[in-house]
XYZ file of C-alpha atoms in Angstrom:
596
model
C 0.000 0.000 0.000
C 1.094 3.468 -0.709
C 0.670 4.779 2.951
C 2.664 1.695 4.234
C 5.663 3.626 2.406
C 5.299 6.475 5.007
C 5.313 4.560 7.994
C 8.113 2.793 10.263
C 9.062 -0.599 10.779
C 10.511 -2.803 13.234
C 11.244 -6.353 13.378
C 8.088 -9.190 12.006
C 8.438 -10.201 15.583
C 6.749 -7.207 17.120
C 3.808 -7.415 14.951
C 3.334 -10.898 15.519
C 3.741 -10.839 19.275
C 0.819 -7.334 18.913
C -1.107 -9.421 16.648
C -1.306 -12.266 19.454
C -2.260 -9.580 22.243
C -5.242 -8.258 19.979
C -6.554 -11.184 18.971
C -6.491 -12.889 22.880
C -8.501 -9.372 23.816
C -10.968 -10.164 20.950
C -11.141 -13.511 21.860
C -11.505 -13.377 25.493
C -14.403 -10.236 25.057
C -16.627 -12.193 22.497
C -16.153 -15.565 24.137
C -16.964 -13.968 27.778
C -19.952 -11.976 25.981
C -21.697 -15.042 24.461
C -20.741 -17.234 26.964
C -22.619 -14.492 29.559
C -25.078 -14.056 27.070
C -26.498 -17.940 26.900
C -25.327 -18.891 30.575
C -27.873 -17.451 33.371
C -25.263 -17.915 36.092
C -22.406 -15.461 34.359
C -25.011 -12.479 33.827
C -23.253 -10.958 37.086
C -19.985 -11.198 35.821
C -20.336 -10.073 32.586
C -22.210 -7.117 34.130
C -19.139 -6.140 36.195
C -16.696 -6.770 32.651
C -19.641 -4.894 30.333
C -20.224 -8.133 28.277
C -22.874 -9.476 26.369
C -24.265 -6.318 25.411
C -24.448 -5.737 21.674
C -22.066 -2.894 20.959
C -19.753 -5.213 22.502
C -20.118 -8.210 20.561
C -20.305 -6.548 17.325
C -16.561 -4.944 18.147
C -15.041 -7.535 18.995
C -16.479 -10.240 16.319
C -15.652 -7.014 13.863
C -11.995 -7.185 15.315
C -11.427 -10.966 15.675
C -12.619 -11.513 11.957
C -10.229 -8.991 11.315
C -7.188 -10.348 12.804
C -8.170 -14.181 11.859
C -8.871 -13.598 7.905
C -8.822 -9.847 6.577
C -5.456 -9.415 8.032
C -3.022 -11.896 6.387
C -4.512 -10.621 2.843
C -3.453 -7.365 4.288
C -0.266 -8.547 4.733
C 0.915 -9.246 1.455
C 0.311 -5.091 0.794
C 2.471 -4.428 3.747
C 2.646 -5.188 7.662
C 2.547 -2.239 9.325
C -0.324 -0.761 7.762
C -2.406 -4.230 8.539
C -1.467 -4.131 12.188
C -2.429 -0.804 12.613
C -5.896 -0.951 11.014
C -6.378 -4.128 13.861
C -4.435 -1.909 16.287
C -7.230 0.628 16.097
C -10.282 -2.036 15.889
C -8.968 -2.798 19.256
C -9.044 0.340 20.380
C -12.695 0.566 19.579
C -13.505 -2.186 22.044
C -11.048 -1.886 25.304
C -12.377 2.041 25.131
C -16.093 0.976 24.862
C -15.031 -1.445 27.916
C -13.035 1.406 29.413
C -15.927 3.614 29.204
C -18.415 1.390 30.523
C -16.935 -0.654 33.552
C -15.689 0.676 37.181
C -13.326 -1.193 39.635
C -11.517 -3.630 38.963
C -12.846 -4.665 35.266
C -11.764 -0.747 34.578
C -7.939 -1.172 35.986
C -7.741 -4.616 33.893
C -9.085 -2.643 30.525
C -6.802 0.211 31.463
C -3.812 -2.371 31.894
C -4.239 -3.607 28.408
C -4.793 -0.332 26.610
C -1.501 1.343 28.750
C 0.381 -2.071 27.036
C -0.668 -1.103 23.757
C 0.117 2.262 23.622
C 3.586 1.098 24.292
C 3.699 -1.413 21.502
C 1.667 1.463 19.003
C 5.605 2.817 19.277
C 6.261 0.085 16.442
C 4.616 2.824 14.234
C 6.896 5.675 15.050
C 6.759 8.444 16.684
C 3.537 10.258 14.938
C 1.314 7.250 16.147
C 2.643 6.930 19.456
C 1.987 10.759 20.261
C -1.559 9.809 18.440
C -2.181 7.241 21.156
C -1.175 9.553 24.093
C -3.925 12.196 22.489
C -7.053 9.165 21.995
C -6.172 8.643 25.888
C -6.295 12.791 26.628
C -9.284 13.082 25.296
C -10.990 9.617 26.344
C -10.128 10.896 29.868
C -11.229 14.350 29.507
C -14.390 13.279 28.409
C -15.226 10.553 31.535
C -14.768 13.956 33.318
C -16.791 15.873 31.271
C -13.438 18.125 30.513
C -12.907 19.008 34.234
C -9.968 17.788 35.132
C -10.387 18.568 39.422
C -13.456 16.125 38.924
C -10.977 13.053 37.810
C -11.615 10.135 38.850
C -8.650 7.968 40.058
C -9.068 5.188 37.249
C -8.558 7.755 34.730
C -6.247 9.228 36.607
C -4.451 5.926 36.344
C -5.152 6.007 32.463
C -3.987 9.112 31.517
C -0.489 8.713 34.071
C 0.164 5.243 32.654
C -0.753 6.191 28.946
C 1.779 9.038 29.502
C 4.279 7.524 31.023
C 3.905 4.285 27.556
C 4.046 6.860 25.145
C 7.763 7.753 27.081
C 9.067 4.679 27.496
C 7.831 3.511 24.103
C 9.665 6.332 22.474
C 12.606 5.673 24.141
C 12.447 2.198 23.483
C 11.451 1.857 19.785
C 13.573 5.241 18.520
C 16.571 3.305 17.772
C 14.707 0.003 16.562
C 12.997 0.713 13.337
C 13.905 1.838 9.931
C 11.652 3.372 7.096
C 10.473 0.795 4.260
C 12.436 2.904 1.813
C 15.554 2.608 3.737
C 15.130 -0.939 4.022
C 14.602 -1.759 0.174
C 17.366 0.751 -0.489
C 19.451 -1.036 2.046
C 18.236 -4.892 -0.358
C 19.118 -3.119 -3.652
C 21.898 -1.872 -2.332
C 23.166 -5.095 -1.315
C 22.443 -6.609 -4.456
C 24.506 -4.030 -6.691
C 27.308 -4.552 -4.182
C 26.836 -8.475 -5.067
C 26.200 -8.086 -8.665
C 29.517 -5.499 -9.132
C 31.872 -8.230 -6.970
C 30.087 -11.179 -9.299
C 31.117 -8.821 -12.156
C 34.577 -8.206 -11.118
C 35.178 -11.843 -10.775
C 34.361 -12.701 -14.116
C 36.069 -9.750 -15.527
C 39.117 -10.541 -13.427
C 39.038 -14.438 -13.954
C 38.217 -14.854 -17.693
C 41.869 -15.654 -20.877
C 41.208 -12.774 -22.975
C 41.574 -8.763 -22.027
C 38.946 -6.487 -20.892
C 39.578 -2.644 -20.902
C 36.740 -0.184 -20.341
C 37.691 4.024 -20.965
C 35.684 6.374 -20.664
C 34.780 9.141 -23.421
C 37.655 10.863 -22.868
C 39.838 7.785 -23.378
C 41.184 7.208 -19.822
C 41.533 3.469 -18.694
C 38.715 3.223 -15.703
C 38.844 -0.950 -15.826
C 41.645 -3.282 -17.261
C 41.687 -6.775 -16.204
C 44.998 -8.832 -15.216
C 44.731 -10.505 -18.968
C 45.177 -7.072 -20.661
C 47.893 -5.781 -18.036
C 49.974 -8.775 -19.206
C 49.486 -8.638 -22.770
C 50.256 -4.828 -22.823
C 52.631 -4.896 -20.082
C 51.051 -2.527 -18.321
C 50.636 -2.986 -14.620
C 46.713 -2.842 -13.299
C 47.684 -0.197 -10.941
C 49.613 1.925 -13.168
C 47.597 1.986 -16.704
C 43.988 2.841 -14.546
C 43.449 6.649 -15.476
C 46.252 6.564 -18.306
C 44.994 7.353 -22.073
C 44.209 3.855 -23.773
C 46.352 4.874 -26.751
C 49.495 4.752 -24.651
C 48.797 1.620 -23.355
C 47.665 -0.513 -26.188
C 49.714 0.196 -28.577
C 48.873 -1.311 -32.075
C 50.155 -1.111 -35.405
C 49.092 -3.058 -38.643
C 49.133 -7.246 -38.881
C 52.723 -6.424 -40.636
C 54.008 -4.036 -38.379
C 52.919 -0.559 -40.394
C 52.333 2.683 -38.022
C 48.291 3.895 -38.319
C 47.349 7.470 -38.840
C 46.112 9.656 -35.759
C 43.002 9.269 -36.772
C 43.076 5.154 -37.630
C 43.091 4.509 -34.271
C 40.421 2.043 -33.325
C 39.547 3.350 -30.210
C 38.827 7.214 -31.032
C 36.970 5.519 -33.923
C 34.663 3.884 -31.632
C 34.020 7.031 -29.788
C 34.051 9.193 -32.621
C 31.671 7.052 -35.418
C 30.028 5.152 -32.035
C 30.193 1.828 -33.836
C 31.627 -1.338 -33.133
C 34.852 -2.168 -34.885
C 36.967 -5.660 -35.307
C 40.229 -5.935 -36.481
C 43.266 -7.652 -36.250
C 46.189 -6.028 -34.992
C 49.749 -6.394 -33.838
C 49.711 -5.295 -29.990
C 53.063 -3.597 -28.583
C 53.917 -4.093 -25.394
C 55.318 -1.781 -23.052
C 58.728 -3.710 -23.035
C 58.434 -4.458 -26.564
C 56.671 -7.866 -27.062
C 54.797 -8.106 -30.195
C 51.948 -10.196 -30.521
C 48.545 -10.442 -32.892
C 45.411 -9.954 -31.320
C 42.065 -9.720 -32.006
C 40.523 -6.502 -30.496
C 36.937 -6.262 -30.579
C 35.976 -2.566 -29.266
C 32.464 -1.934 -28.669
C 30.908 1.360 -27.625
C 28.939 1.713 -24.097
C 25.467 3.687 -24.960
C 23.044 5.332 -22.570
C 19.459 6.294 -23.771
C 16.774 4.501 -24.979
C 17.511 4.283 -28.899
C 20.165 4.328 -30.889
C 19.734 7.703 -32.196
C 19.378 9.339 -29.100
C 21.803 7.257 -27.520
C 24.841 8.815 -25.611
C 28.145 7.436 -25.781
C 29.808 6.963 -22.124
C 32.845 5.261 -22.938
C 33.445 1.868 -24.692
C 34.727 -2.029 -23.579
C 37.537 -3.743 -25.314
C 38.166 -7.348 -25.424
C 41.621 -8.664 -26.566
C 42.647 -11.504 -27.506
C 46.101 -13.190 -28.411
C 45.767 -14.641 -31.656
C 49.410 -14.828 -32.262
C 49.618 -19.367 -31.916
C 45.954 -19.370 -34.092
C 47.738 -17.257 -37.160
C 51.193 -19.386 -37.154
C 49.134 -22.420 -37.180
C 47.026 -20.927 -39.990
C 50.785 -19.976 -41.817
C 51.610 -23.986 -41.261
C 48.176 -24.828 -43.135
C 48.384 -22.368 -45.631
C 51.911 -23.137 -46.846
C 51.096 -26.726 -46.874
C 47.954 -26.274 -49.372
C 50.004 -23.914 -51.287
C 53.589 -26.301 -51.371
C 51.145 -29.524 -52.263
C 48.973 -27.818 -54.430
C 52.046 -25.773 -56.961
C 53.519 -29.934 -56.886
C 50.046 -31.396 -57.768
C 49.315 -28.973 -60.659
C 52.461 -30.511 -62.782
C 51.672 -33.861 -62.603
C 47.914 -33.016 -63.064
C 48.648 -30.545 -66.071
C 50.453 -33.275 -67.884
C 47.721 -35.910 -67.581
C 45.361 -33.188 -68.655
C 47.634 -32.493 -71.698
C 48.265 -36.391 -72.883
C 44.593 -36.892 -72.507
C 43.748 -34.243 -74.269
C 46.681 -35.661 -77.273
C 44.198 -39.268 -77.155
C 41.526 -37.616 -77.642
C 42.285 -35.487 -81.043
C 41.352 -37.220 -83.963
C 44.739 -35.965 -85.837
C 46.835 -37.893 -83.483
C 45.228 -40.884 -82.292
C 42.382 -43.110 -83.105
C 40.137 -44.917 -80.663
C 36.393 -46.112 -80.841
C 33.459 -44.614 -79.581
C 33.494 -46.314 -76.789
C 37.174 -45.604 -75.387
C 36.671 -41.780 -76.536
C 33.730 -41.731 -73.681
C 36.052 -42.915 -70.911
C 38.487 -40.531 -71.884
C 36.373 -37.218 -72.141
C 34.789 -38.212 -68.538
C 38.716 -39.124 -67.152
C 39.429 -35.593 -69.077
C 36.659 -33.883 -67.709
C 37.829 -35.006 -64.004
C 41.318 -34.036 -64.611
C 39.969 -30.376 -65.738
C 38.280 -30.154 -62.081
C 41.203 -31.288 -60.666
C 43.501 -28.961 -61.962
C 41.062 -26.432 -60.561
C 40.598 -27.251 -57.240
C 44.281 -27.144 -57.441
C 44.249 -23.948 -58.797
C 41.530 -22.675 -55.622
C 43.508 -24.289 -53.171
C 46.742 -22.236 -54.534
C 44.631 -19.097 -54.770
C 43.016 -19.109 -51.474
C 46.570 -19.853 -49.493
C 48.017 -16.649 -51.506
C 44.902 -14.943 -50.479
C 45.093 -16.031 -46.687
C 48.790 -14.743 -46.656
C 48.265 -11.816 -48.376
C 50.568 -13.664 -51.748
C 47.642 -12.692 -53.784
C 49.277 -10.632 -57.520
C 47.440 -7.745 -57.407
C 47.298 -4.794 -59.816
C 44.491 -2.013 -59.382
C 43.545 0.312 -61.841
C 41.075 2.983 -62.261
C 37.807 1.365 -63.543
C 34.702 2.755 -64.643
C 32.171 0.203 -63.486
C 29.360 0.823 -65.278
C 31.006 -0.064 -69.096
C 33.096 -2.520 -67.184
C 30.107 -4.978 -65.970
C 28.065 -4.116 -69.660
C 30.660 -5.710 -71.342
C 31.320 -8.105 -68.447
C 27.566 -9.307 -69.107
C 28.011 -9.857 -72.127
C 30.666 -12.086 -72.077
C 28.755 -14.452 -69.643
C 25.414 -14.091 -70.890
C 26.542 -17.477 -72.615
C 26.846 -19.094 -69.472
C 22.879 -18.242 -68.491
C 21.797 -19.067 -72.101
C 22.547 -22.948 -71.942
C 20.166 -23.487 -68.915
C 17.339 -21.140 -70.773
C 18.056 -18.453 -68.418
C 17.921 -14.305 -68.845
C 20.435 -11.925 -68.052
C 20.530 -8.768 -67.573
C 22.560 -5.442 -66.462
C 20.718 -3.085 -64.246
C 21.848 0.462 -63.735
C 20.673 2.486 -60.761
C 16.938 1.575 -59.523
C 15.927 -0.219 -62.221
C 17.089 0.320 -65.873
C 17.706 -2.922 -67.478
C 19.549 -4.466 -70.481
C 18.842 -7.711 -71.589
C 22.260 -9.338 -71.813
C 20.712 -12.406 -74.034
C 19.491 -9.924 -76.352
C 22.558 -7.883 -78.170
C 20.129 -5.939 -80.854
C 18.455 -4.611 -77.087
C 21.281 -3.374 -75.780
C 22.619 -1.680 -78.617
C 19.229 0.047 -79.022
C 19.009 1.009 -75.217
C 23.032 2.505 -75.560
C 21.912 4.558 -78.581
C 19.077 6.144 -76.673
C 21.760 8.309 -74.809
C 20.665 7.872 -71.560
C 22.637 9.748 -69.277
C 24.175 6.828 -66.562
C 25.940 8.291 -63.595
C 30.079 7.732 -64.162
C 31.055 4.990 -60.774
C 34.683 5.074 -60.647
C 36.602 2.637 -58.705
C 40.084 1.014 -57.962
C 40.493 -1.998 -58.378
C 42.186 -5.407 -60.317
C 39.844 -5.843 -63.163
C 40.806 -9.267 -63.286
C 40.085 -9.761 -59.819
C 37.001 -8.130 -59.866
C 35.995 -10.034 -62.972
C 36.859 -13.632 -61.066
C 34.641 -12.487 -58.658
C 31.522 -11.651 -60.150
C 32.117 -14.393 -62.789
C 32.039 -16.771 -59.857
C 29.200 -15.146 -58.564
C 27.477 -15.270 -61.040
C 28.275 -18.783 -62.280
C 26.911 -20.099 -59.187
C 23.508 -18.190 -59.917
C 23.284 -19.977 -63.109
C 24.108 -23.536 -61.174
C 21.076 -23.078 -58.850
C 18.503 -21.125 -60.901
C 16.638 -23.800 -62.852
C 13.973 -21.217 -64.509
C 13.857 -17.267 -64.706
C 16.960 -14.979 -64.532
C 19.973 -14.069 -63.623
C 20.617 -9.900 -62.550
C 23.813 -7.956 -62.437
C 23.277 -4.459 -60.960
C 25.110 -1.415 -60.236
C 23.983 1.507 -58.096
C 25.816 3.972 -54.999
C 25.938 7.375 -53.610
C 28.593 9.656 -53.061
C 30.878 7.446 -51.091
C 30.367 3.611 -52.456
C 29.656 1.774 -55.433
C 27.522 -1.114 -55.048
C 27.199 -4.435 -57.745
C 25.074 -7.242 -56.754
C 23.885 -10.247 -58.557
C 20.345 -11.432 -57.918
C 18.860 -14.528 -59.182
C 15.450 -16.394 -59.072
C 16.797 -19.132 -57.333
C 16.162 -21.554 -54.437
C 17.860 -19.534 -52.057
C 19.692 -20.153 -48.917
C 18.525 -21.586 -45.326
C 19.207 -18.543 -43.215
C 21.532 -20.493 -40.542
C 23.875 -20.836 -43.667
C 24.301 -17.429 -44.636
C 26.808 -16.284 -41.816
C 28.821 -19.218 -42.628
C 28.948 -18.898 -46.531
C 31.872 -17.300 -46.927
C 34.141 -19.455 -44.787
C 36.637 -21.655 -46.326
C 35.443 -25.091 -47.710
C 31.966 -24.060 -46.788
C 29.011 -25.608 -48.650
C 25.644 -25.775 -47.995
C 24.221 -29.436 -47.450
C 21.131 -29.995 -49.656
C 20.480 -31.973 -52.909
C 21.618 -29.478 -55.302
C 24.726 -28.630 -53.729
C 25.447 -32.611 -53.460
C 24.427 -32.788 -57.257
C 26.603 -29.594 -58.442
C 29.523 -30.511 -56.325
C 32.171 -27.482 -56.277
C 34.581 -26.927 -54.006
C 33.422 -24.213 -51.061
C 36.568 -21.759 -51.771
C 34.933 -19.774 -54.660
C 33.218 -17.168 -51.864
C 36.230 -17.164 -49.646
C 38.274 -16.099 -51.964
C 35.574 -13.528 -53.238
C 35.769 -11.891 -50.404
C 39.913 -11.789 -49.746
C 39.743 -9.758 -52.953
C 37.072 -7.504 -52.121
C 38.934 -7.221 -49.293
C 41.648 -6.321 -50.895
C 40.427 -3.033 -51.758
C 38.691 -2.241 -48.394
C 35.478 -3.748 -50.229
C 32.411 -5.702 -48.216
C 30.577 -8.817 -50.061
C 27.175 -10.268 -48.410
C 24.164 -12.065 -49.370
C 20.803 -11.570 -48.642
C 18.195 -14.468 -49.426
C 14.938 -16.174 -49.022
C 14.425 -19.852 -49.982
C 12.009 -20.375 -52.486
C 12.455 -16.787 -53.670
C 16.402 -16.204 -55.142
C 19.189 -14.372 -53.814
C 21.398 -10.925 -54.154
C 24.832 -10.868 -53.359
C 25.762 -7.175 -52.778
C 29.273 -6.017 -53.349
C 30.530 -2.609 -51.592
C 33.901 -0.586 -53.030
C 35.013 2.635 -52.275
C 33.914 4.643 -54.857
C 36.123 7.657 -56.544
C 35.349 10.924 -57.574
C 35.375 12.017 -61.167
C 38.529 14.363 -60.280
C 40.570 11.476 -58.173
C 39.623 8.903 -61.300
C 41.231 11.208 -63.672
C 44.201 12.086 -61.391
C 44.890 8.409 -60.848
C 44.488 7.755 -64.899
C 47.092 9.825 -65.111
C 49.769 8.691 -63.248
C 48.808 5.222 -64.798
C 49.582 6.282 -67.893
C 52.606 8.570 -66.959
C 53.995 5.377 -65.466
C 53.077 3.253 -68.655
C 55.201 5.661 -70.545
C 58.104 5.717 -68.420
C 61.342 4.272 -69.723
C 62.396 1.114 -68.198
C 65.123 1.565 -65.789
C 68.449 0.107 -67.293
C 69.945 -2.804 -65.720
C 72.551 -2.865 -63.414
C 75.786 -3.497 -64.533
């Protein structure tokens, strides 16, 4: 209840021990007024103790039905307040008895109401002093307010009420405590034990926690961090992060001032993750993964605040070399397979020309499937190789400027082959939804010479790369589409240029998505177990995307196709032709002579 908040409390065992006192005073008044009431022989008695009369029955049934049922559903809205609604029910009937008995019934009534003023201290002071003031004024009224005409049982009364409401204030001032000091004290409590639980874990678990604030001071760094940086706990708290994790590129390059990933975080308030080299204070290098996340207050993202951010670090340093083992394995077997390989390829290839040898039908069929196998092969060879070079950053590489809207025309063209055998369209899409029908040369040639102005999307880039990519891309559209078409698009803003490649497709199961990328990767259902391939074609789509601080994703929904969205950084008209011409002033350089 709401006034329960504005009362005081003491210990359960004070209200129950009151509880028991009312409800033996209601019990012993009804059970003496209906016993008097239906035994002849007790009328006298009950005259001298004023029971059996009405008024008093009705009080105290009213109070015992009280105490007995209405007051443990009271409870549950709080204690006090249901002991004080029975504390005042009892009032009712000891001053109804008080008022209406002399002698000796009057000094035991006056007894038991001098008792419970004491224990009406378990409300605080403002019902105690009420208590004292009911007594005043029951006395003052047995007198008829004139208090030379007392009588000495209210005398007695208003003394021993008086002298309660002293004692009880002394007694009870230092033994309760508000409600709202008491749940402040619980909450309290449990912070303190959720923050220790909290430090624990922080303090206990491999990797590196390090919280700053938004000025980027250290205000938490676990013993993990302290030993990876170097950095003692006691020394780095309060110190700028940047001084203390130190980090350069995977290969040991310096970043800019404003590359660093922590003033990123506060300054974009997104969450980054690289991988780094870590310097310690004494020097040790080591690889690490640092994911930094920022620490928002508010409601919603856009009117979140940013009050610091949370680091977690972790040494990936034995993952990597173990990764360099792999990779230079795959690449060492797969260069030494290729040989071998190419050379069956290439004395197959001599049985099966008619100018050279001659076999029957039936021998040329074995052949063209062993041929066949030896081509796929030689290619998984060829991933393999790729995807180690692209893993260890061996990938050849040679950007140019390109402008990507005649670079995927004429890029569509060239596979529209590939969508023709299965009966499928093609077509290149520019902006929101201007198409060319890739199948359909006489329609593109008519669209081009309608002079539609197309937005110029520069960007830098291998086109060879690039072209593997979406070639790959789009091969596998063509693999799982059985009916409809295959899209290339191109479309961006100021700042990126985006391609994607939709098809009409099956789709993909959405638990496979996040993993579709990932090295040897494939997604388990008939087709893929039909198709076959290889699961490095997307990996290494998106180490070369990569390459050029690109992002490739796919967004899907079985039964309805896919898009696979590529991101570049896109150049400005002026950059484009800057770039273009230091191309071509390199291209025209003399070869330096060699050295003698």
């Amino acid at each position: 209840m709401i006034l329960d908040d504005f009362m005081f409390h003491v210990s359960k065992v004070w209200y129950r021990i009151y509880w028991g006192l009312m409800l033996a005073v209601s019990v012993a008044v009804l059970g003496g007024s209906l016993a008097a009431k239906f035994i002849p022989s007790l009328h006298d008695v009950a005259a001298r103790y004023y029971l059996g009369g009405n008024v008093t029955i009705a009080l105290s049934a009213t109070a015992l039905v009280y105490l007995v049922l209405v007051y443990w559903l009271m409870m549950r809205a709080g204690q006090a307040m249901a002991t004080l609604i029975g504390t005042m029910l009892n009032a009712l009937v000891l001053l109804n008895a008080i008022d209406n008995t002399s002698g000796t019934a009057t000094y035991a009534y006056t007894t038991i109401w001098i008792v419970t003023t004491f224990l009406n201290g378990i409300y605080g002071i403002p019902i105690l002093l009420g208590s004292a003031l009911v007594t005043a004024i029951a006395v003052l009224m047995k007198c008829n307010f004139h208090p030379l005409t007392m009588s000495v049982p209210s005398l007695i009364l208003g003394v021993g009420a008086t002298i309660a409401t002293a004692l009880g204030y002394l007694f009870w001032r230092g033994r309760f405590v508000s409600q709202k000091e008491q749940q402040m004290s619980r909450l309290s409590g449990m912070l303190r034990s959720n923050q220790e639980q909290s430090a624990i874990l922080i303090q206990s678990i491999a990797d590196g926690v390090i919280v700053i604030n938004t000025e980027g001071k250290i205000t938490l760094i676990n013993p993990a961090a302290a030993s990876m940086t170097q950095w003692p706990v006691s020394e780095a708290m309060g110190i700028d992060v940047q001084l203390v994790v130190k980090v350069t590129t995977e290969k040991g390059e310096e970043l800019a001032a404003d590359q660093g990933p922590f003033a990123a975080v506060l300054a974009k308030k997104t969450r980054i993750n690289q991988t780094l080299q870590l310097v310690g204070r004494d020097g040790k290098k080591m690889l690490i993964s640092l994911v930094i996340s920022p620490i928002s207050i508010g409601e919603s993202n856009t009117a979140s605040k940013i009050a610091g951010a949370v680091a977690v670090i972790r040494d990936v340093s034995a993952e990597r070399a173990e990764e360099q083992q792999r990779a230079e394995f795959i690449s060492t077997a797969s260069h030494e397979m290729r040989t071998p390989v190419a050379a069956i390829e290439g004395y197959l290839a001599l049985a099966l020309n008619e100018k050279v040898s001659t076999i029957d039908s039936r021998a040329r069929g074995f052949l063209e499937k062993a041929h066949s196998s030896t081509q796929h092969l030689g290619q998984l060879f060829q991933d393999l190789l790729t995807s180690a070079k692209a893993e260890d950053g061996r990938l050849s590489n040679h950007p140019s400027v390109i402008e990507m809207g005649s670079y995927l025309q004429q890029l569509v063209e060239d596979l529209r082959f590939s969508a023709q055998k299965k009966g499928l369209g093609a077509e290149f899409v520019v902006g929101t939804g201007e198409a060319i029908d890739a199948t359909n040369p006489e329609a593109a040639s008519t669209t081009s010479s309608l002079k539609v102005i197309k937005p110029l999307y520069y960007a830098y880039a291998d086109p060879d790369r690039l072209r593997e990519v979406i070639t790959n891309i789009f091969d596998n559209a063509c693999k799982y589409t059985d009916a409809g078409k295959v899209s290339i698009g191109l479309t961006g803003n100021n700042d990126v240029v985006q391609m994607y490649v939709r098809d009409t497709g099956a789709g993909i199961p959405a638990e496979d998505i996040p993993h579709l990328f990932q090295k040897f990767y494939r997604v388990d259902n008939s087709a893929t177990r039909t198709i076959g391939g290889t699961g490095l074609g997307l990996f290494i789509s998106r180490k070369i995307i990569e390459l050029y601080q690109g992002r490739i994703w796919v967004e899907s929904t079985l039964g309805k196709g896919s898009t696979f969205f590529i991101n570049l950084p896109r150049l400005s008209a002026q950059r484009a032709a800057q770039l273009q011409s230091q191309e071509a002033a390199s291209a025209a350089a003399p070869a330096a002579p060699p050295k003698s």
